[in-house]
């Protein structure tokens, strides 16, 4: 979600944006189905809250049940949406804002000009493409080993 949100905001600001992902969308992911109040606020800022909530299952509270049967319910503005659907809504919003979409494209390494990062090497199929950019944002959720090994 961070990559699509970033791409959308940069495209809205007039930047030329390439949003690349190693997977085609929609794609499923194990985590991320629960939408807490912070997520609702972020979706509002991105202009996708209505689209998200049309697809989501709303909930007015979450219940926690202890091993011995004790139960506590916490009210809140909550919802559940499969991650594949959420990611697709955010990707489409980024593309609608002007970002170009490329997938599957695997990040191989940053392009370097001396000590300065000037783009990325992306593998699409069996071909490696060099994409030059003034700015490079990696929104991987975790630092890929190829990035941490090669970043100055």
Short mmCIF file of C-alpha atoms in Angstrom, two decimals:
data_model
loop_
_atom_site.label_atom_id
_atom_site.label_comp_id
_atom_site.label_asym_id
_atom_site.label_seq_id
_atom_site.Cartn_x
_atom_site.Cartn_y
_atom_site.Cartn_z
CA UNK A 1 0.00 0.00 0.00
CA UNK A 2 2.83 2.44 0.75
CA UNK A 3 4.23 2.23 -2.78
CA UNK A 4 0.86 2.87 -4.41
CA UNK A 5 0.07 5.70 -1.98
CA UNK A 6 3.46 7.31 -2.61
CA UNK A 7 3.08 6.91 -6.38
CA UNK A 8 -0.36 8.50 -6.28
CA UNK A 9 0.78 11.51 -4.27
CA UNK A 10 3.87 12.10 -6.43
CA UNK A 11 1.86 11.77 -9.66
CA UNK A 12 -0.71 14.24 -8.29
CA UNK A 13 2.15 16.65 -7.57
CA UNK A 14 3.19 16.50 -11.22
CA UNK A 15 6.10 14.07 -11.02
CA UNK A 16 6.63 11.45 -13.71
CA UNK A 17 6.13 8.20 -11.76
CA UNK A 18 6.78 4.54 -12.49
CA UNK A 19 5.07 2.20 -10.01
CA UNK A 20 6.71 -1.21 -10.28
CA UNK A 21 5.93 -4.38 -8.35
CA UNK A 22 7.35 -7.87 -8.46
CA UNK A 23 3.80 -9.28 -8.66
CA UNK A 24 0.88 -8.71 -10.99
CA UNK A 25 -2.17 -7.25 -9.24
CA UNK A 26 -4.48 -8.16 -7.80
CA UNK A 27 -2.39 -10.49 -5.70
CA UNK A 28 -3.17 -11.95 -2.32
CA UNK A 29 -1.09 -11.35 0.76
CA UNK A 30 -1.28 -13.05 4.11
CA UNK A 31 -1.46 -9.91 6.25
CA UNK A 32 -3.26 -6.63 6.07
CA UNK A 33 -6.98 -7.38 5.94
CA UNK A 34 -7.90 -5.42 9.07
CA UNK A 35 -8.49 -1.69 8.56
CA UNK A 36 -8.04 0.32 11.76
CA UNK A 37 -8.92 4.01 12.33
CA UNK A 38 -5.49 5.22 11.13
CA UNK A 39 -6.06 3.43 7.82
CA UNK A 40 -9.44 5.14 7.37
CA UNK A 41 -7.75 8.53 7.85
CA UNK A 42 -5.05 7.68 5.30
CA UNK A 43 -7.62 6.45 2.77
CA UNK A 44 -9.50 9.72 3.19
CA UNK A 45 -6.36 11.71 2.40
CA UNK A 46 -5.77 9.56 -0.68
CA UNK A 47 -9.36 10.04 -1.85
CA UNK A 48 -10.10 6.30 -1.86
CA UNK A 49 -12.03 5.91 1.40
CA UNK A 50 -15.43 5.54 -0.28
CA UNK A 51 -14.10 2.94 -2.74
CA UNK A 52 -12.46 1.00 0.09
CA UNK A 53 -15.57 1.06 2.26
CA UNK A 54 -17.83 -0.05 -0.64
CA UNK A 55 -15.69 -3.18 -0.92
CA UNK A 56 -15.02 -3.73 2.80
CA UNK A 57 -16.98 -5.49 5.50
CA UNK A 58 -17.63 -2.90 8.22
CA UNK A 59 -17.25 -3.66 11.91
CA UNK A 60 -18.22 -1.53 14.90
CA UNK A 61 -16.01 -3.31 17.43
CA UNK A 62 -13.35 -5.94 17.85
CA UNK A 63 -13.65 -8.70 20.45
CA UNK A 64 -10.69 -10.21 22.25
CA UNK A 65 -11.23 -13.57 23.91
CA UNK A 66 -8.78 -14.85 26.53
CA UNK A 67 -7.75 -18.51 26.81
CA UNK A 68 -10.00 -18.95 29.86
CA UNK A 69 -13.01 -17.43 28.11
CA UNK A 70 -12.83 -13.84 29.30
CA UNK A 71 -13.99 -11.42 26.65
CA UNK A 72 -13.54 -7.71 26.05
CA UNK A 73 -15.03 -5.70 23.19
CA UNK A 74 -13.42 -2.53 21.95
CA UNK A 75 -15.51 -0.15 19.82
CA UNK A 76 -14.00 1.60 16.84
CA UNK A 77 -14.23 2.58 13.20
CA UNK A 78 -13.09 -0.74 11.77
CA UNK A 79 -13.41 -2.76 8.59
CA UNK A 80 -12.02 -5.84 6.91
CA UNK A 81 -11.02 -6.04 3.27
CA UNK A 82 -8.91 -8.74 1.59
CA UNK A 83 -5.48 -7.33 0.87
CA UNK A 84 -5.74 -8.21 -2.82
CA UNK A 85 -8.78 -5.92 -3.17
CA UNK A 86 -7.21 -3.10 -1.14
CA UNK A 87 -3.97 -3.20 -3.14
CA UNK A 88 -5.91 -3.06 -6.41
CA UNK A 89 -7.95 -0.02 -5.28
CA UNK A 90 -4.75 1.80 -4.31
CA UNK A 91 -2.93 0.80 -7.51
CA UNK A 92 -5.80 2.00 -9.68
CA UNK A 93 -5.85 5.33 -7.80
CA UNK A 94 -2.12 5.77 -8.48
CA UNK A 95 -2.61 5.00 -12.19
CA UNK A 96 -5.60 7.37 -12.35
CA UNK A 97 -3.37 10.09 -10.87
CA UNK A 98 -0.87 9.55 -13.69
CA UNK A 99 1.58 6.88 -12.47
CA UNK A 100 2.68 4.26 -14.99
CA UNK A 101 2.32 0.63 -13.87
CA UNK A 102 4.91 -2.08 -14.50
CA UNK A 103 4.56 -5.66 -13.24
CA UNK A 104 5.96 -8.12 -12.74
CA UNK A 105 9.21 -6.22 -12.36
CA UNK A 106 11.71 -7.29 -9.73
CA UNK A 107 14.11 -4.77 -8.17
CA UNK A 108 17.63 -6.04 -8.83
CA UNK A 109 19.85 -3.17 -7.65
CA UNK A 110 20.11 0.59 -7.49
CA UNK A 111 21.84 2.37 -10.36
CA UNK A 112 24.79 4.32 -9.04
CA UNK A 113 26.56 7.41 -10.33
CA UNK A 114 29.54 7.37 -8.00
CA UNK A 115 27.98 7.37 -4.52
CA UNK A 116 24.68 8.82 -5.74
CA UNK A 117 21.67 6.61 -6.55
CA UNK A 118 20.36 7.61 -9.97
CA UNK A 119 17.77 4.90 -10.64
CA UNK A 120 17.16 1.18 -10.46
CA UNK A 121 17.78 -2.03 -12.31
CA UNK A 122 14.47 -3.85 -12.77
CA UNK A 123 14.18 -7.40 -14.08
CA UNK A 124 11.17 -7.96 -16.31
CA UNK A 125 11.04 -11.56 -17.48
CA UNK A 126 14.60 -12.45 -18.46
CA UNK A 127 15.60 -8.88 -19.29
CA UNK A 128 17.15 -6.33 -16.94
CA UNK A 129 16.12 -2.73 -17.62
CA UNK A 130 17.91 0.31 -16.28
CA UNK A 131 15.45 2.99 -15.19
CA UNK A 132 17.04 6.36 -14.48
CA UNK A 133 15.34 8.59 -11.94
CA UNK A 134 16.02 11.67 -9.88
CA UNK A 135 14.31 9.96 -6.92
CA UNK A 136 13.95 6.29 -6.04
CA UNK A 137 11.50 5.07 -3.42
CA UNK A 138 11.65 1.45 -2.26
CA UNK A 139 8.40 0.57 -0.51
CA UNK A 140 9.06 -3.11 0.00
CA UNK A 141 7.88 -3.57 3.57
CA UNK A 142 11.35 -4.97 4.23
CA UNK A 143 14.76 -4.11 2.84
CA UNK A 144 15.56 -6.62 0.10
CA UNK A 145 19.07 -8.09 0.45
CA UNK A 146 20.05 -6.77 -2.98
CA UNK A 147 19.30 -3.22 -1.82
CA UNK A 148 20.98 -3.34 1.59
CA UNK A 149 24.11 -4.91 0.11
CA UNK A 150 24.50 -2.26 -2.57
CA UNK A 151 23.27 1.00 -1.07
CA UNK A 152 26.08 3.41 -0.12
#
